[in-house]
XYZ file of N, CA and C in Angstrom:
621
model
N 58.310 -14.827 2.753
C 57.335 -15.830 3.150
C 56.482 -15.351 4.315
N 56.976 -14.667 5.322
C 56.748 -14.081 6.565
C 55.246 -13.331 5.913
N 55.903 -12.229 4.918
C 54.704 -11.255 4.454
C 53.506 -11.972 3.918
N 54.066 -13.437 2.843
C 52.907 -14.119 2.411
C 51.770 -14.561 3.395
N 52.323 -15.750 4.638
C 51.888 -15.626 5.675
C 50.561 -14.565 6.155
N 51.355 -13.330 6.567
C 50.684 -12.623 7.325
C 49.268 -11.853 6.660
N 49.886 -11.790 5.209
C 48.511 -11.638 4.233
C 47.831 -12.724 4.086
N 47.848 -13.919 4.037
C 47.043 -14.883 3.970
C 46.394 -14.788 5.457
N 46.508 -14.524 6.196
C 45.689 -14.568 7.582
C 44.542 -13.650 7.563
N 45.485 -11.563 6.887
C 44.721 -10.847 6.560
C 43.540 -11.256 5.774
N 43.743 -11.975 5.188
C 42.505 -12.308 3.695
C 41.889 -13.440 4.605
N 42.121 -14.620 4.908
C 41.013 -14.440 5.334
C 40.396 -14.440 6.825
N 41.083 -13.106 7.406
C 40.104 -12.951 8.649
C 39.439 -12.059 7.751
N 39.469 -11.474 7.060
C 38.470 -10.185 5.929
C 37.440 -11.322 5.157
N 37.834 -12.961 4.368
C 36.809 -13.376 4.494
C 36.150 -13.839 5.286
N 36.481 -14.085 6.721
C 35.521 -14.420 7.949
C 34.497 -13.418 7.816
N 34.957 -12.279 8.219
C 34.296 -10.736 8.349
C 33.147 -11.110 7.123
N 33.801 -11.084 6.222
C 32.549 -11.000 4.688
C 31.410 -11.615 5.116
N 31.916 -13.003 5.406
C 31.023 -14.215 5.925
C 29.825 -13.717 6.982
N 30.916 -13.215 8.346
C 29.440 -12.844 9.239
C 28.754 -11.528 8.398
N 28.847 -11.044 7.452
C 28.170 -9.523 7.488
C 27.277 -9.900 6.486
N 27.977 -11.307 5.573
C 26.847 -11.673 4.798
C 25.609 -12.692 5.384
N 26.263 -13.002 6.768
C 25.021 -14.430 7.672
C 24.469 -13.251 8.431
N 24.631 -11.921 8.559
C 23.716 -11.020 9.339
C 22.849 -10.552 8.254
N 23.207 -10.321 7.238
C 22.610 -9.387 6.085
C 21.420 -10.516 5.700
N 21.628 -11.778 5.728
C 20.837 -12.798 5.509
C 19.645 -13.083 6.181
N 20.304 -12.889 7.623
C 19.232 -12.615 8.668
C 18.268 -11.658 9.090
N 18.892 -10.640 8.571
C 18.298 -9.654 8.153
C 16.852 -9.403 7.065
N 17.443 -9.956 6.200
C 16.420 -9.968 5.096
C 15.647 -11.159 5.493
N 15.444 -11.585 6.345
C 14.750 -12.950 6.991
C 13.467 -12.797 8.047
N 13.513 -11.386 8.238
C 12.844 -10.566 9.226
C 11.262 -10.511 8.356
N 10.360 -11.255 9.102
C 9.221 -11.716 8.614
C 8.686 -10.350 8.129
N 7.630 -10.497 6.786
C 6.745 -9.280 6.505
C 5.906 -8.988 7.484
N 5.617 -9.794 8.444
C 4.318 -9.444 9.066
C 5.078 -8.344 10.486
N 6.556 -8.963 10.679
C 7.269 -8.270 11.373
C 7.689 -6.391 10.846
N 7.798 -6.318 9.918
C 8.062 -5.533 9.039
C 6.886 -4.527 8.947
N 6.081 -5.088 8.765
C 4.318 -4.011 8.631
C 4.276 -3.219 10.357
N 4.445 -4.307 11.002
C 4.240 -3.926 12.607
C 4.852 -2.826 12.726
N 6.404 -2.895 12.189
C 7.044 -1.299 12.662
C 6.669 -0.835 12.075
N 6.303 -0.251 10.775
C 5.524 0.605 10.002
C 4.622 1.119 10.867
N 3.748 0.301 11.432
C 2.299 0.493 11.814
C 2.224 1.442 12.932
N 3.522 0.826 14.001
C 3.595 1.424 15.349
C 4.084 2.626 14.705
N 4.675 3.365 13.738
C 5.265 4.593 13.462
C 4.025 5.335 13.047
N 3.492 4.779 11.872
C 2.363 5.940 11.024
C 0.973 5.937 12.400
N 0.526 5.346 13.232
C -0.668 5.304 13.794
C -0.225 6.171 14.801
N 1.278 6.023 15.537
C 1.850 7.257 16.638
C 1.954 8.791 15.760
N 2.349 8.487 14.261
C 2.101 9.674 13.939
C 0.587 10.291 13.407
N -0.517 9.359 12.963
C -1.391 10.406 13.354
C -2.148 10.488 14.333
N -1.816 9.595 15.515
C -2.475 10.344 17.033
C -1.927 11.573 17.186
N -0.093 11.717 17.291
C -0.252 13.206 17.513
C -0.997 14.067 16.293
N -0.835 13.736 15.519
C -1.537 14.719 14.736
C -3.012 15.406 14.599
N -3.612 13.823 15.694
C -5.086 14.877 15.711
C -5.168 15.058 17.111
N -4.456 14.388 17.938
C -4.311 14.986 19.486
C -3.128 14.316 20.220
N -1.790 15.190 20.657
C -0.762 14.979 21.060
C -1.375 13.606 22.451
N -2.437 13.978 23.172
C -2.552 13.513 24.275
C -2.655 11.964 24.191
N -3.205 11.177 22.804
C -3.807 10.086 22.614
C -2.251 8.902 22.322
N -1.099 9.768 22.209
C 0.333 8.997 22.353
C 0.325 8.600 23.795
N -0.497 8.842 24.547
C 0.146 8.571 26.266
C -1.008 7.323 26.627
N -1.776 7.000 25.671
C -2.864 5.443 25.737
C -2.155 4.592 25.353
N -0.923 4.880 24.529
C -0.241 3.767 23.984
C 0.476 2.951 24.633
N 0.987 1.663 24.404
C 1.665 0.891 25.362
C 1.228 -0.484 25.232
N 0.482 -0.963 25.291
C -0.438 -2.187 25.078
C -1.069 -2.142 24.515
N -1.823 -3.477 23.935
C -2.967 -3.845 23.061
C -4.171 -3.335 23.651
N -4.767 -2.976 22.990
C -6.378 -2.449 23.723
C -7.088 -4.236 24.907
N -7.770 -3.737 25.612
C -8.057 -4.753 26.449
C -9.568 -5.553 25.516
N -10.072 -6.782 26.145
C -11.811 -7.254 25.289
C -12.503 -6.295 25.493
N -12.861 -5.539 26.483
C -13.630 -4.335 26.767
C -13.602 -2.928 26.126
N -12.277 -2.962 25.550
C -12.017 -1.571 24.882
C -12.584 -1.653 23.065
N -11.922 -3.098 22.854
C -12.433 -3.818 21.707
C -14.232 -3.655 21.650
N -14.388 -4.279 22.705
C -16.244 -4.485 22.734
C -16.675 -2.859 22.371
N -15.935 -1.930 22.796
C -16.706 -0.419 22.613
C -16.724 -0.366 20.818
N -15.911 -0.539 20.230
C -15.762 -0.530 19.020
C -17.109 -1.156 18.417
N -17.682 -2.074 18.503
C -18.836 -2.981 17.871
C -19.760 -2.827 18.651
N -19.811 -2.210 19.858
C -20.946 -1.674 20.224
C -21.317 -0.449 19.792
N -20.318 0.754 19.514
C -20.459 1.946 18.580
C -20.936 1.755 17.113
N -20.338 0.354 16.591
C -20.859 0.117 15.505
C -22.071 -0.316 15.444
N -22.402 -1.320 16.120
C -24.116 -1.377 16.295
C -24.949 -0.294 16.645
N -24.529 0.583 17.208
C -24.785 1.827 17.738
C -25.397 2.544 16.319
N -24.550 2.972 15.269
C -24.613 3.389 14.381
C -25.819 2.951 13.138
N -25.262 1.682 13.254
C -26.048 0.798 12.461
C -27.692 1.372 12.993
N -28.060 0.676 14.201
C -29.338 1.306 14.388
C -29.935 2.731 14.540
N -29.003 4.015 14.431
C -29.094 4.922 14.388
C -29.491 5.224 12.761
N -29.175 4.982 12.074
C -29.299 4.895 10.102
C -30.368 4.062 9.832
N -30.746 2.750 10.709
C -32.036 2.310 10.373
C -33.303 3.166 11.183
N -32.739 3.788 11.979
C -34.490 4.801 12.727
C -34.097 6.005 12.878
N -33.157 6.655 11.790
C -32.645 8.024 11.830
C -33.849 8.870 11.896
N -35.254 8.897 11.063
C -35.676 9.616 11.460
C -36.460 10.189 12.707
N -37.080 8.757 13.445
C -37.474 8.396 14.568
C -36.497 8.697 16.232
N -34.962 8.770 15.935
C -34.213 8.780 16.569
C -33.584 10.478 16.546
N -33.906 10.823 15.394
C -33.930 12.482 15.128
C -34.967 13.735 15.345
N -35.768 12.886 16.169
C -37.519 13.371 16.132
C -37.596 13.800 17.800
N -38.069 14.724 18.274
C -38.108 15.269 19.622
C -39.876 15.537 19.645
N -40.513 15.104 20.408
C -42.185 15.671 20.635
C -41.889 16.195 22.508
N -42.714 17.220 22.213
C -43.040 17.665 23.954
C -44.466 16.745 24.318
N -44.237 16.465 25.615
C -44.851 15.982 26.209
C -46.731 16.076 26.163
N -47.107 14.863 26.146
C -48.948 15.343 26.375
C -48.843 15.642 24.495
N -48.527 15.099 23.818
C -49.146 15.035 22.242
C -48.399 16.536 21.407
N -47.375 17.339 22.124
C -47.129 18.181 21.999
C -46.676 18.307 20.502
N -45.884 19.584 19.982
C -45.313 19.511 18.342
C -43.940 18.879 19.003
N -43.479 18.082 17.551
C -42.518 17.677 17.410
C -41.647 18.441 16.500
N -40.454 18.191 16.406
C -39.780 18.984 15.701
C -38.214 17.725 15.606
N -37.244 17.804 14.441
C -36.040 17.102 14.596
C -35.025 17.774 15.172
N -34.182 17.149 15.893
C -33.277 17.132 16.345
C -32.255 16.106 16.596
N -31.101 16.549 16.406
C -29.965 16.137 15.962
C -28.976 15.774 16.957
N -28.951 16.118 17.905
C -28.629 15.936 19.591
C -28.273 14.386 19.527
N -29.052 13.738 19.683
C -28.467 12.176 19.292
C -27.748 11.762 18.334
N -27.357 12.315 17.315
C -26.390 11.969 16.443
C -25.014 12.394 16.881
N -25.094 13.115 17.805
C -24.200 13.619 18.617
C -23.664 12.590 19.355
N -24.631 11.970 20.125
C -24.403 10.934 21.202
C -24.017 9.581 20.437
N -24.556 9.012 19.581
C -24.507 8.161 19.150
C -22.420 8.158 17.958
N -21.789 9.142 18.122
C -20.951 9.063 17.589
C -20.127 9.258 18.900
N -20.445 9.264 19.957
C -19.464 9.440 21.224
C -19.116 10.935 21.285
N -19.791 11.855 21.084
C -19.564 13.582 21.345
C -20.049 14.144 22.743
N -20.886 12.758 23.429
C -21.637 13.782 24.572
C -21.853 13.320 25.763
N -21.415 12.083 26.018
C -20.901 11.692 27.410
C -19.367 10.747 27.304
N -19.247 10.806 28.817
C -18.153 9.512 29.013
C -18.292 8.156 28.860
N -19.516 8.357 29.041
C -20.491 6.429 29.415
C -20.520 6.124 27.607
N -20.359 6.907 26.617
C -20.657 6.437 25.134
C -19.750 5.627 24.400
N -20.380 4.840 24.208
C -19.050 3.531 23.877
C -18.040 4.381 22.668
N -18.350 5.227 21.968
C -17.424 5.933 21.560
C -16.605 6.802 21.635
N -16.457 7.313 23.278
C -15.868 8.423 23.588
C -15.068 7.948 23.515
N -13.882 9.304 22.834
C -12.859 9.054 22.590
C -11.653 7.815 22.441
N -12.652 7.256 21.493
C -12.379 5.769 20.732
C -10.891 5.910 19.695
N -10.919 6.889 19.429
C -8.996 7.090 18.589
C -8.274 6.520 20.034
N -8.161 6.502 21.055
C -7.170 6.209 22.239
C -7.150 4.515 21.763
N -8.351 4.199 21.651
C -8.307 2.674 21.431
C -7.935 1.967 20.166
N -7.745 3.292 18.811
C -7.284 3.038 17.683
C -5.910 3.124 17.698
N -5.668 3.742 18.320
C -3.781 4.139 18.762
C -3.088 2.457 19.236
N -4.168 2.039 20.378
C -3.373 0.997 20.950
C -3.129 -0.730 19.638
N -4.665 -0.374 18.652
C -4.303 -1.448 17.765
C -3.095 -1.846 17.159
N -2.263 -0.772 17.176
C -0.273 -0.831 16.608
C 0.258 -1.926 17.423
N -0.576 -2.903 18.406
C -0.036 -3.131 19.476
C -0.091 -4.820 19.026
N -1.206 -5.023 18.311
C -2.210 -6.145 17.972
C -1.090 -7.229 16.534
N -1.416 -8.237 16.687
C -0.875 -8.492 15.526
C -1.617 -8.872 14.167
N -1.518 -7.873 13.795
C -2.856 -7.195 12.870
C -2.023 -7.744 11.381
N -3.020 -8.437 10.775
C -3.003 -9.006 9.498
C -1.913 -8.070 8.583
N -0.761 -7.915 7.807
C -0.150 -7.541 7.274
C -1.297 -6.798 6.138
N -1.735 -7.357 5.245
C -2.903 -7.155 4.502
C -4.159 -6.304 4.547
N -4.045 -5.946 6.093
C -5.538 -5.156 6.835
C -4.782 -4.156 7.529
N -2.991 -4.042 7.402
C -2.577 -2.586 7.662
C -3.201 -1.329 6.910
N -2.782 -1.160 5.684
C -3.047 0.126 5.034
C -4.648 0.275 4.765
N -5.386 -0.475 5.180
C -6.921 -0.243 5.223
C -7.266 0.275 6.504
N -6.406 -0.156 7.478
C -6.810 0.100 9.094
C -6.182 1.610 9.051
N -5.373 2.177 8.356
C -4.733 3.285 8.297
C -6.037 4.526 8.195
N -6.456 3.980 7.033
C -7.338 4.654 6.172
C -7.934 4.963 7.063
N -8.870 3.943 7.626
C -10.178 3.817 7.823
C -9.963 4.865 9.375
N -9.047 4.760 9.838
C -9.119 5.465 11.173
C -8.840 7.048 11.132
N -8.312 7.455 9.678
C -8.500 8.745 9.175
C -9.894 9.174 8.381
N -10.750 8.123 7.781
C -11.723 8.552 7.080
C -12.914 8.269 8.524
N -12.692 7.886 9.822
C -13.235 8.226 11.112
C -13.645 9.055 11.151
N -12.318 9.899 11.713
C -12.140 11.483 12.289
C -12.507 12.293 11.533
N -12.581 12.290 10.036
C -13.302 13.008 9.499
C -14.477 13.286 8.734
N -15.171 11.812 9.208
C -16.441 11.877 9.291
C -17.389 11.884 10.774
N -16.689 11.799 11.629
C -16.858 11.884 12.890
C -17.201 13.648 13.502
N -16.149 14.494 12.586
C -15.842 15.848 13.160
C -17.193 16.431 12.021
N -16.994 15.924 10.646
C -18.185 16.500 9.489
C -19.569 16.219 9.989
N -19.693 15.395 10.553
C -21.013 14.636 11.088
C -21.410 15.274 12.096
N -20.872 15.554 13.120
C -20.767 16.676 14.417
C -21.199 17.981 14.256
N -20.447 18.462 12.696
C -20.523 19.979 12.576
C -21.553 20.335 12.119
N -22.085 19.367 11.148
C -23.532 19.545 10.570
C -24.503 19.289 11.663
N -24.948 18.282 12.222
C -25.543 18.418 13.387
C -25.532 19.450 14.260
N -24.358 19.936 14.935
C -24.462 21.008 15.369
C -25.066 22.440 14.657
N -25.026 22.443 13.161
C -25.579 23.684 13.195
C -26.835 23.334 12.731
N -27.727 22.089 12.200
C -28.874 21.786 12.336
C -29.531 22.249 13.536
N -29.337 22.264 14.230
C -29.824 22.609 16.082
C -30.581 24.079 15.887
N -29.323 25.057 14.839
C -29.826 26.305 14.712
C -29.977 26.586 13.556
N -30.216 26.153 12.524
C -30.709 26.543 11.520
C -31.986 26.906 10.695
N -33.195 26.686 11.947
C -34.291 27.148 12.178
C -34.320 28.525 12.109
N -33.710 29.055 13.164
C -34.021 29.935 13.845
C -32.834 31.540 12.956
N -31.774 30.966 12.065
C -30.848 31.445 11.751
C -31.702 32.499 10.430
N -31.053 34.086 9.987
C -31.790 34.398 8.941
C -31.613 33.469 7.564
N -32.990 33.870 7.262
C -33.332 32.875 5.387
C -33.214 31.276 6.241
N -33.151 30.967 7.628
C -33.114 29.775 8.063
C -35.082 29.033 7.604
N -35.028 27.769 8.377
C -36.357 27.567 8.337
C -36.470 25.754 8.554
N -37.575 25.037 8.847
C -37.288 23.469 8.742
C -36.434 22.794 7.543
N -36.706 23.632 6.471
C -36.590 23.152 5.534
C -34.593 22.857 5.562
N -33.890 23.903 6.069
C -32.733 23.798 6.419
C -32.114 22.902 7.480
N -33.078 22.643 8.275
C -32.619 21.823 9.761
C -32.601 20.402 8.698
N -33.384 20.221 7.945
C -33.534 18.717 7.267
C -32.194 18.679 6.587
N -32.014 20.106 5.712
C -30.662 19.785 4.873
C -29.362 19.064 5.758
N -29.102 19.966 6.616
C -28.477 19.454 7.843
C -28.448 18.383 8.456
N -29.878 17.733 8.604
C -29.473 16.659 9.272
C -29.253 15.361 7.811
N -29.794 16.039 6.396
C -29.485 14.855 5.603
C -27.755 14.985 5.471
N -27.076 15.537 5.695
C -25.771 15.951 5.240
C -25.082 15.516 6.645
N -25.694 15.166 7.727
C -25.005 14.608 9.149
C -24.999 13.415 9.111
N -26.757 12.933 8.357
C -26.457 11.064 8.494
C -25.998 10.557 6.988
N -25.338 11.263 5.794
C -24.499 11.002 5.043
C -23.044 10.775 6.038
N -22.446 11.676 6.764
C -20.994 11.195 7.565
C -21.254 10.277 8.697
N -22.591 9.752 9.257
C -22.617 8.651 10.287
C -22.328 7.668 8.771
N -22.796 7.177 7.866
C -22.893 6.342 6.793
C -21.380 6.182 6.910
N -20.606 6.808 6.205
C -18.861 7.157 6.422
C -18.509 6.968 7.661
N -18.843 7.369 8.635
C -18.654 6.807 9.638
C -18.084 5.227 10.070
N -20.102 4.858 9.823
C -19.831 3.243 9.914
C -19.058 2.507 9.209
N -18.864 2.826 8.368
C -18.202 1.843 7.033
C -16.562 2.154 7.523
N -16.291 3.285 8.183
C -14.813 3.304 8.121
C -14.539 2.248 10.018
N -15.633 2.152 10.572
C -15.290 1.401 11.453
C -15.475 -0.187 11.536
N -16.589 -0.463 10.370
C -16.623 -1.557 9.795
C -14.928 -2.168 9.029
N -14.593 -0.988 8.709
C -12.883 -1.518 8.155
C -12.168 -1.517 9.253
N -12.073 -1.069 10.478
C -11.185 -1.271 11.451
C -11.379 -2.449 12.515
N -12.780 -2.786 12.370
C -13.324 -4.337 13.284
C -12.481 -5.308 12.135
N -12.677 -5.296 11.256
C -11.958 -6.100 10.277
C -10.448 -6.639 9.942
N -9.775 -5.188 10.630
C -8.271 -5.173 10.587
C -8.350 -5.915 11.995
N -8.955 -5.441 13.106
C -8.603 -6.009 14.269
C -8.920 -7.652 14.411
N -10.178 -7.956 13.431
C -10.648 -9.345 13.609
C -9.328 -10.595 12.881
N -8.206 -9.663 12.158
C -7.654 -10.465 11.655
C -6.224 -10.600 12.622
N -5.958 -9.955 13.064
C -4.636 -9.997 14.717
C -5.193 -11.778 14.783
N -4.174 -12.322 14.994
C -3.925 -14.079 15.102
C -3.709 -13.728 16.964
């Protein structure tokens, strides 16, 4: 009887046990989706800051501030009016009625490549901190995207511009090449905008 006893206690402190592992396992699976995306988010966005610059993991920590936000839609307006007077905004004259010629120098600026004061300098620091935001479950894997199809229309857009500058002057060069160049620079501002148009979007949805 003793042994019956002492197994009946065994059984059920083992179904107590069952009990809590099944009211944790419960609780567990209770762990909101929107909770669920967040860790995702904070993992894949820390992994591709380091991946396009170790340094942009050390912005992280908090939500971007209204001001860091405001650079974002001011770069985007930025853009926007850069594509409506691209050619006007690509156009250099010397002084006193002088020749004009295009240049590409502002497409530079206008993507945050050429000062500190540019609402886009180094705007990934401020894409890093969005992991922070409580960003629409739904507008994760678009905000993913969009902050990779950035950088690499950001860096394509840059490179062409930059060698527009010299492609005048380069052999078999000529205007006719500086144009190719700059049509092939404000194709990646286009990509550009649209991929930051998807990240105002992810951020506009954070409750």
């Amino acid at each position: 009887q003793g042994f019956t006893v002492q197994n009946g206690s065994s059984t059920s402190r083992q179904s107590s046990s069952a009990l809590q592992m099944s009211s944790t396992g419960n609780n567990e699976e209770g762990v909101s989706r929107r909770t669920l995306f967040q860790s995702a988010a904070a993992l894949s966005v820390a992994s591709i800051a380091s991946t396009f610059n170790p340094e942009l993991a050390v912005a992280a920590g908090s939500p971007p501030t209204a001001a860091e936000l405001a650079r974002i839609k001011t770069g985007y307006d930025g853009l926007t009016y850069l594509l409506e007077n691209f050619e006007a905004e690509t156009t250099v004259c010397r002084e006193n009625g002088g020749e004009c010629k295009r240049d590409a120098e502002r497409v530079r600026k206008y993507l945050g490549l050429r000062s500190t004061t540019d609402p886009l300098f180094q705007i990934e620091k401020v894409f890093v901190k969005v992991k922070y935001m409580d960003v629409d479950p739904d507008e994760i894997e678009s905000f993913f995207e969009a902050t990779e199809e950035w950088n690499t229309a950001q860096n394509m857009s840059n490179s062409m511009a930059f060698i527009s500058q010299f492609a005048e002057y380069n052999p078999g060069g000529g205007k006719d090449e500086v144009l190719k160049y700059l049509d092939e620079a404000q194709k990646q501002v286009i990509q550009a905008r649209g991929a930051l148009k998807k990240i105002l979007k992810a951020i506009e949805s954070a409750s």
